[in-house]
Amino acid sequence: MKVSTVLLSIACLVAQVAASHHGIPNHQVVRTHVRRNATSIDVPSTQGLNFTIDGEADYFAGTNSYWIGYLTNNADVDLVLDHLQESGLRILRVWGFSDVNSKPTDGKVYFQLLQNGTATINTGSDGLQRLDYVVAAAEKRGIKLIINFVNNWSDYGGINAYTTAFGGTSTSWYTTPVIQNVYRKYIKAIISRYSQSSAIFAWELANEPRCSGCNTSVIYNWAASTSAYIKSLDSQHMVAIGDEGFGLNVGSDGSYPYTYAEGLDFEKNLEIDTIDFGTFHLYPSTWGVANSFGNGWITAHAKACVAAHKPCLMEEYGVETTKCTVEGQWQQTALETKGIGADLFWQYGDKLSTGNSPDDHYTIYYGTDDYKCLITDHVAEA
C-alpha cells in the first residue's frame, strides 16, 4: 500500500490499460513432510500449497503494520504485539526500510542515509535498534515477521530516495548497477542482523514494485537475481517479491490490474526458483474497479499458484467502508480456495501512548466491531 493513497485518475487508468485470484479449503491440510529441512529454530516454510509455522501446516491469518519499526516507545511495541498474539494473528508484515536523503534533526527514526552518492546505514538508537526491538519482541510471542527492503513509493524514502542520491528514474532503478549495489548492501545488513531470529517468516524484495511501461523482463530479471542473492546469504528463509499480483492471464477480465502495464507478469515471476510463494494485494477503489472484482482476483491468483506448485499469500487487502461485508467475503473466498495459504489485512490499528496509530481509512482498530468480524471471527474459522 502507498501510505498517501491517491485514487487513479480515469485518464491515467485508460492510458495504463492501453499500454500494455473452487477447491478443497486450505485449512483442511494433510500433514506430511515439510519442504525445507528442519533447523534448530524451526524456520517457517511451505508444504505443498500451504505454509508451515512451528512445524504445522495450516491456513494462517495476519496483518500489516508499516509503522511499528518506527515507534520509539518500547511499551507501544509490546502493546501491539501482545494484542496480535492474543488475537491469534501469526504473521506480521513490517517495513524494513526507512531511507532519507538528509539526516533528520527531530529524532525521527531512519535506517539509511542516501546522500550525494553515498549510503550510510544507521545502526543507532534512532535507527535499526528500533527494528531490533520489534524482532526481539516478536520472538517472545511467537509472531512471525515478513520484512521488506525498499518501497516502490516515496513514503519513507523508497526508490525515489535512491534516485535522488545516485541519479536515474523509478524505472531505471532496477538496472542501475550503483543503485543495485547499495540496495544489496542494505539487504545484507538486514539479513546478517536477523537471519538467526526465530521471528523471521520471509524476506521480501520490495513493497509493491512496479516498472510502469517496462518490458516484464526488467522486474523478472531483477527479482531472479536479487532473490538468488538473498538465498546466498540465507538459504533457510523464504523469499517473496512483495508485488501486487499485476499481470495475469488466467481469469483475466481485461481490467487494469490484469494487464502488464506496470511491468509485472505474475505467472512468469512465480517460475523463479528462488521465489518461494506468490504475493498479491487487493484494493478495488484505487484500481478503478468494483468491490465485486475481489473474489475473481483471489481465485485467479490461486489458480496460478496451484499451477506453479507454490502457495499464494493475499498480502494486503482493504476497503474504506463496509469493511465487514466486503472484506469478510474476500476472507471466506481465500479460506475456501485451494492455493491461498494465508492472508494479511491492511492494516492493524491500536491505541498507543501518543494516541491512535496511523489511520489511512483502511485501518482496523483493535477492539472495534470491525476487528471482531474480520479478525476474531476469521481467526476462529481459519
Coordinates of C-alpha atoms in Angstrom, one line a residue:
M1 CA 0.0 0.0 0.0
K2 CA 1.1 3.5 -0.7
V3 CA 0.6 5.3 2.6
S4 CA -0.5 8.5 1.0
T5 CA -3.1 6.7 -1.1
V6 CA -4.2 8.5 -4.2
L7 CA -7.0 7.4 -6.5
L8 CA -6.1 6.7 -10.1
S9 CA -7.5 9.2 -12.4
I10 CA -9.6 7.9 -15.3
A11 CA -7.1 9.3 -17.8
C12 CA -4.2 7.6 -16.1
L13 CA -6.2 4.4 -15.9
V14 CA -7.1 4.4 -19.6
A15 CA -3.5 5.1 -20.5
Q16 CA -2.2 2.3 -18.4
V17 CA -4.6 -0.2 -19.7
A18 CA -3.9 0.8 -23.3
A19 CA -0.2 0.3 -22.6
S20 CA 0.0 -2.8 -22.5
H21 CA -7.1 -14.9 -7.8
H22 CA -13.2 -23.9 -6.0
G23 CA -11.3 -26.3 -4.4
I24 CA -10.6 -28.0 -1.0
P25 CA -10.4 -25.4 1.8
N26 CA -6.8 -24.6 2.5
H27 CA -7.1 -25.2 6.2
Q28 CA -8.0 -28.9 5.6
V29 CA -4.4 -30.0 5.1
V30 CA -2.7 -33.3 5.2
R31 CA 0.3 -33.0 7.5
T32 CA 3.1 -34.7 5.6
H33 CA 6.8 -33.8 5.3
V34 CA 7.9 -30.2 5.2
R35 CA 9.5 -29.0 2.0
R36 CA 12.6 -27.5 3.7
N37 CA 14.9 -29.2 6.1
A38 CA 14.1 -28.5 9.8
T39 CA 16.5 -26.4 11.7
S40 CA 17.0 -25.6 15.4
I41 CA 14.8 -22.6 15.1
D42 CA 12.1 -24.4 13.1
V43 CA 12.1 -22.0 10.1
P44 CA 8.7 -21.2 8.6
S45 CA 8.3 -22.9 5.2
T46 CA 6.0 -24.2 2.6
Q47 CA 4.3 -27.6 2.4
G48 CA 2.6 -28.0 -0.9
L49 CA 0.2 -25.1 -1.2
N50 CA 0.3 -24.3 2.5
F51 CA 2.7 -22.5 4.8
T52 CA 4.1 -24.1 8.0
I53 CA 4.8 -22.3 11.3
D54 CA 6.4 -24.2 14.1
G55 CA 6.2 -27.4 12.0
E56 CA 2.5 -27.2 11.5
A57 CA 0.9 -26.7 8.1
D58 CA -2.3 -24.7 8.2
Y59 CA -4.0 -21.6 7.0
F60 CA -2.7 -18.5 8.8
A61 CA -4.2 -15.1 9.4
G62 CA -2.1 -12.0 9.9
T63 CA -1.8 -8.3 9.3
N64 CA 0.4 -5.4 8.2
S65 CA 2.0 -2.6 10.4
Y66 CA 4.3 -0.4 8.3
W67 CA 4.8 1.9 11.3
I68 CA 5.8 -0.5 14.1
G69 CA 9.5 -0.3 13.4
Y70 CA 9.5 3.4 13.7
L71 CA 8.0 3.6 17.2
T72 CA 10.3 5.0 19.8
N73 CA 8.4 3.7 22.9
N74 CA 9.1 0.0 23.6
A75 CA 5.8 -0.2 25.6
D76 CA 3.9 0.6 22.4
V77 CA 5.6 -2.2 20.5
D78 CA 4.8 -4.6 23.4
L79 CA 1.2 -3.5 23.4
V80 CA 0.7 -4.1 19.7
L81 CA 2.4 -7.5 19.7
D82 CA 0.5 -8.6 22.9
H83 CA -2.7 -7.8 21.1
L84 CA -1.7 -9.6 18.0
Q85 CA -0.7 -12.7 20.0
E86 CA -4.0 -12.5 22.0
S87 CA -5.9 -12.3 18.7
G88 CA -4.3 -15.3 17.2
L89 CA -2.6 -13.4 14.3
R90 CA 0.5 -15.3 13.4
I91 CA 2.2 -13.2 10.7
L92 CA 3.0 -9.5 10.8
R93 CA 4.4 -7.7 7.7
V94 CA 6.6 -4.8 8.6
W95 CA 8.6 -2.3 6.6
G96 CA 12.3 -3.0 6.9
F97 CA 13.3 0.3 5.3
S98 CA 13.4 4.0 6.1
D99 CA 15.5 5.8 3.6
V100 CA 16.3 9.5 3.9
N101 CA 18.4 12.0 1.8
S102 CA 19.3 14.2 4.7
K103 CA 19.8 13.4 8.4
P104 CA 16.7 14.2 10.4
T105 CA 17.1 16.7 13.2
D106 CA 13.9 15.9 15.0
G107 CA 14.7 12.5 16.3
K108 CA 12.8 10.8 13.5
V109 CA 13.8 7.1 13.1
Y110 CA 15.6 6.3 9.9
F111 CA 17.5 3.3 8.7
Q112 CA 19.6 4.5 5.8
L113 CA 21.0 7.9 4.7
L114 CA 21.4 8.2 1.0
Q115 CA 23.2 11.4 0.2
N116 CA 25.5 12.8 -2.5
G117 CA 26.3 9.4 -4.0
T118 CA 27.0 7.7 -0.6
A119 CA 25.0 5.3 1.6
T120 CA 25.2 5.1 5.4
I121 CA 23.2 2.6 7.4
N122 CA 22.0 3.9 10.8
T123 CA 22.5 1.2 13.5
G124 CA 21.9 3.7 16.3
S125 CA 19.1 4.1 18.8
D126 CA 17.1 6.1 16.2
G127 CA 17.9 3.5 13.5
L128 CA 17.9 -0.2 13.3
Q129 CA 17.9 -0.6 17.0
R130 CA 14.2 0.2 16.8
L131 CA 13.7 -2.7 14.3
D132 CA 15.8 -4.8 16.6
Y133 CA 13.3 -4.4 19.4
V134 CA 10.4 -5.4 17.1
V135 CA 12.2 -8.6 16.1
A136 CA 13.1 -9.5 19.7
A137 CA 9.6 -8.7 20.9
A138 CA 8.0 -10.8 18.1
E139 CA 10.3 -13.7 19.0
K140 CA 9.0 -13.8 22.6
R141 CA 5.4 -14.0 21.4
G142 CA 5.8 -16.5 18.5
I143 CA 4.8 -13.9 15.9
K144 CA 6.5 -14.3 12.5
L145 CA 7.6 -11.3 10.5
I146 CA 7.8 -10.5 6.8
I147 CA 10.5 -7.9 6.3
N148 CA 10.9 -6.0 3.1
F149 CA 13.9 -3.9 1.9
V150 CA 12.7 -1.0 -0.2
N151 CA 9.5 0.9 -1.1
N152 CA 8.2 1.5 -4.6
W153 CA 6.5 4.6 -3.2
S154 CA 8.2 7.7 -1.8
D155 CA 6.8 7.0 1.7
Y156 CA 9.8 6.5 4.0
G157 CA 12.2 7.2 1.1
G158 CA 11.9 4.2 -1.2
I159 CA 13.2 4.1 -4.8
N160 CA 12.9 7.9 -5.0
A161 CA 15.5 8.3 -2.2
Y162 CA 17.9 6.1 -4.2
T163 CA 17.5 8.0 -7.4
T164 CA 17.8 11.4 -5.6
A165 CA 21.2 10.4 -4.3
F166 CA 22.5 8.4 -7.2
G167 CA 20.6 9.6 -10.3
G168 CA 18.2 7.8 -12.6
T169 CA 14.5 7.2 -12.5
S170 CA 12.0 4.9 -10.9
T171 CA 12.2 2.6 -13.9
S172 CA 16.0 2.6 -14.4
W173 CA 16.4 1.9 -10.6
Y174 CA 16.1 -1.9 -11.4
T175 CA 19.0 -1.9 -13.8
T176 CA 21.4 0.7 -12.5
P177 CA 24.5 -1.1 -11.1
V178 CA 25.5 1.5 -8.5
I179 CA 22.0 1.6 -7.1
Q180 CA 21.6 -2.1 -7.0
N181 CA 24.9 -2.4 -5.2
V182 CA 23.7 -0.1 -2.5
Y183 CA 20.4 -1.9 -2.3
R184 CA 22.2 -5.2 -1.9
K185 CA 24.5 -3.9 0.8
Y186 CA 21.4 -2.9 2.7
I187 CA 19.8 -6.3 2.2
K188 CA 23.0 -7.9 3.5
A189 CA 23.0 -5.7 6.6
I190 CA 19.4 -6.6 7.4
I191 CA 19.8 -10.3 6.8
S192 CA 23.0 -10.6 8.7
R193 CA 21.2 -8.9 11.6
Y194 CA 18.1 -11.1 11.8
S195 CA 18.6 -14.4 9.9
Q196 CA 19.2 -16.3 13.1
S197 CA 16.0 -15.0 14.7
S198 CA 13.0 -17.4 15.1
A199 CA 10.8 -14.4 14.3
I200 CA 11.5 -14.3 10.6
F201 CA 8.8 -15.7 8.3
A202 CA 10.2 -14.4 5.0
W203 CA 12.3 -11.7 3.3
E204 CA 10.6 -9.6 0.7
L205 CA 12.3 -7.7 -2.2
A206 CA 10.1 -4.6 -2.0
N207 CA 6.8 -3.1 -1.2
E208 CA 4.7 -3.1 -4.4
P209 CA 7.5 -3.0 -7.0
R210 CA 6.3 -1.5 -10.3
C211 CA 8.1 -0.6 -13.5
S212 CA 5.5 1.3 -15.5
G213 CA 5.7 0.8 -19.2
C214 CA 8.7 -1.5 -18.9
N215 CA 9.0 -4.9 -20.6
T216 CA 8.1 -7.5 -17.9
S217 CA 11.7 -8.9 -18.3
V218 CA 13.0 -6.0 -16.3
I219 CA 11.3 -6.9 -13.0
Y220 CA 11.6 -10.6 -13.7
N221 CA 15.4 -10.4 -14.1
W222 CA 15.7 -8.1 -11.1
A223 CA 13.6 -10.5 -8.9
A224 CA 15.5 -13.5 -10.1
S225 CA 19.0 -12.1 -9.4
T226 CA 18.0 -10.4 -6.2
S227 CA 16.2 -13.4 -4.7
A228 CA 19.2 -15.6 -5.7
Y229 CA 21.5 -13.1 -3.9
I230 CA 19.3 -13.3 -0.8
K231 CA 19.4 -17.1 -0.8
S232 CA 23.2 -16.9 -1.0
L233 CA 23.1 -15.0 2.3
D234 CA 20.3 -17.0 3.9
S235 CA 19.3 -20.3 2.3
Q236 CA 16.8 -21.2 5.1
H237 CA 14.2 -18.5 5.0
M238 CA 11.6 -18.0 2.3
V239 CA 11.8 -15.1 -0.2
A240 CA 8.9 -13.3 -2.0
I241 CA 8.7 -10.4 -4.3
G242 CA 6.1 -8.3 -2.4
D243 CA 4.2 -7.3 -5.6
E244 CA 0.5 -6.5 -6.1
G245 CA -0.1 -9.5 -8.4
F246 CA -0.4 -7.5 -11.6
G247 CA -0.1 -9.1 -15.0
L248 CA -2.2 -12.2 -15.1
N249 CA -3.7 -14.1 -18.0
V250 CA -5.6 -16.8 -16.1
G251 CA -9.0 -15.5 -15.1
S252 CA -8.4 -12.1 -16.7
D253 CA -11.4 -9.8 -17.3
G254 CA -9.3 -7.4 -19.2
S255 CA -9.3 -4.8 -16.4
Y256 CA -6.2 -2.7 -15.5
P257 CA -4.9 -5.0 -12.7
Y258 CA -4.8 -8.0 -15.0
T259 CA -2.7 -6.1 -17.6
Y260 CA 1.1 -5.9 -17.9
A261 CA 1.2 -2.1 -17.9
E262 CA 3.1 -2.0 -14.6
G263 CA 5.8 -4.2 -15.9
L264 CA 4.8 -7.3 -13.9
D265 CA 3.9 -10.9 -15.1
F266 CA 2.6 -12.7 -12.0
E267 CA 2.7 -16.2 -13.6
K268 CA 6.1 -15.8 -15.1
N269 CA 7.6 -14.4 -11.9
L270 CA 6.2 -17.4 -10.0
E271 CA 8.5 -19.6 -12.1
I272 CA 11.6 -18.1 -10.4
D273 CA 13.2 -20.9 -8.4
T274 CA 14.4 -18.6 -5.6
I275 CA 10.9 -17.2 -5.1
D276 CA 9.0 -19.4 -2.6
F277 CA 5.5 -18.1 -2.8
G278 CA 3.3 -15.6 -4.7
T279 CA 2.0 -12.3 -3.2
F280 CA -0.9 -10.2 -4.3
H281 CA -2.8 -7.2 -3.0
L282 CA -6.4 -6.2 -3.4
Y283 CA -7.6 -2.5 -3.5
P284 CA -10.5 -2.2 -5.9
S285 CA -11.1 1.5 -5.2
T286 CA -7.6 2.6 -6.1
W287 CA -7.5 0.4 -9.2
G288 CA -10.8 1.7 -10.7
V289 CA -12.8 -1.5 -10.3
A290 CA -15.8 -2.5 -8.2
N291 CA -15.5 -4.4 -4.9
S292 CA -17.1 -7.4 -6.6
F293 CA -13.9 -7.6 -8.6
G294 CA -12.2 -9.1 -5.5
N295 CA -13.4 -12.7 -5.4
G296 CA -12.3 -13.3 -9.0
W297 CA -8.9 -11.7 -8.3
I298 CA -8.4 -14.1 -5.4
T299 CA -9.4 -17.2 -7.3
A300 CA -7.3 -16.2 -10.4
H301 CA -4.1 -15.9 -8.3
A302 CA -4.9 -19.2 -6.5
K303 CA -5.1 -21.0 -9.9
A304 CA -1.8 -19.5 -10.9
C305 CA -0.2 -20.6 -7.6
V306 CA -1.6 -24.1 -7.9
A307 CA -0.1 -24.4 -11.4
A308 CA 3.2 -23.2 -10.0
H309 CA 3.0 -25.6 -7.0
K310 CA 3.6 -22.7 -4.7
P311 CA 1.2 -21.1 -2.1
C312 CA -0.2 -17.6 -2.6
L313 CA -0.3 -15.0 0.2
M314 CA -3.1 -12.5 0.0
E315 CA -0.7 -10.0 1.5
E316 CA -2.7 -6.7 1.6
Y317 CA -6.4 -6.0 1.2
G318 CA -8.8 -3.4 2.3
V319 CA -11.7 -1.1 1.6
E320 CA -12.6 2.2 3.3
T321 CA -16.2 1.5 4.1
T322 CA -18.5 -1.6 4.8
K323 CA -15.4 -3.5 5.8
C324 CA -17.1 -6.5 7.4
T325 CA -19.3 -7.1 4.4
V326 CA -16.7 -6.7 1.7
E327 CA -13.5 -7.9 3.3
G328 CA -15.4 -10.7 5.1
Q329 CA -16.4 -12.2 1.7
W330 CA -12.9 -12.0 0.5
Q331 CA -11.6 -13.8 3.5
Q332 CA -14.2 -16.5 3.1
T333 CA -13.1 -16.9 -0.6
A334 CA -9.5 -17.1 0.4
L335 CA -10.2 -19.8 3.1
E336 CA -12.2 -21.9 0.6
T337 CA -9.9 -21.6 -2.4
K338 CA -7.1 -24.1 -2.9
G339 CA -3.8 -22.2 -3.5
I340 CA -4.3 -19.5 -0.9
G341 CA -2.2 -20.2 2.2
A342 CA -2.6 -17.1 4.3
D343 CA -4.0 -13.5 4.3
L344 CA -2.8 -10.3 5.9
F345 CA -5.3 -7.5 6.2
W346 CA -4.3 -3.9 5.7
Q347 CA -3.8 -2.6 8.3
Y348 CA -3.7 -3.1 12.0
G349 CA -4.5 -0.2 14.4
D350 CA -4.2 0.3 18.1
K351 CA -4.2 3.0 20.8
L352 CA -0.6 3.9 21.5
S353 CA 0.9 6.2 24.1
T354 CA 0.8 9.0 21.6
G355 CA -2.8 8.3 20.5
N356 CA -4.2 6.2 17.8
S357 CA -1.8 4.6 15.3
P358 CA -1.9 5.9 11.7
D359 CA -5.3 5.7 10.0
D360 CA -5.4 5.7 6.2
H361 CA -9.1 4.8 6.2
Y362 CA -8.3 1.1 5.7
T363 CA -7.1 0.7 9.3
I364 CA -9.0 -1.8 11.5
Y365 CA -8.5 -0.9 15.2
Y366 CA -8.1 -3.5 17.9
G367 CA -11.3 -3.9 20.0
T368 CA -13.8 -2.5 17.4
D369 CA -16.8 -4.2 15.8
D370 CA -14.8 -4.4 12.5
Y371 CA -12.0 -6.1 14.4
K372 CA -14.4 -8.7 15.8
C373 CA -15.9 -9.7 12.5
L374 CA -12.7 -9.5 10.4
I375 CA -10.1 -10.7 12.9
T376 CA -11.6 -12.5 15.9
D377 CA -14.2 -14.4 13.8
H378 CA -11.8 -15.0 10.9
V379 CA -9.0 -16.5 13.1
A380 CA -11.6 -18.8 14.7
E381 CA -12.7 -20.1 11.4
A382 CA -9.2 -20.4 9.9

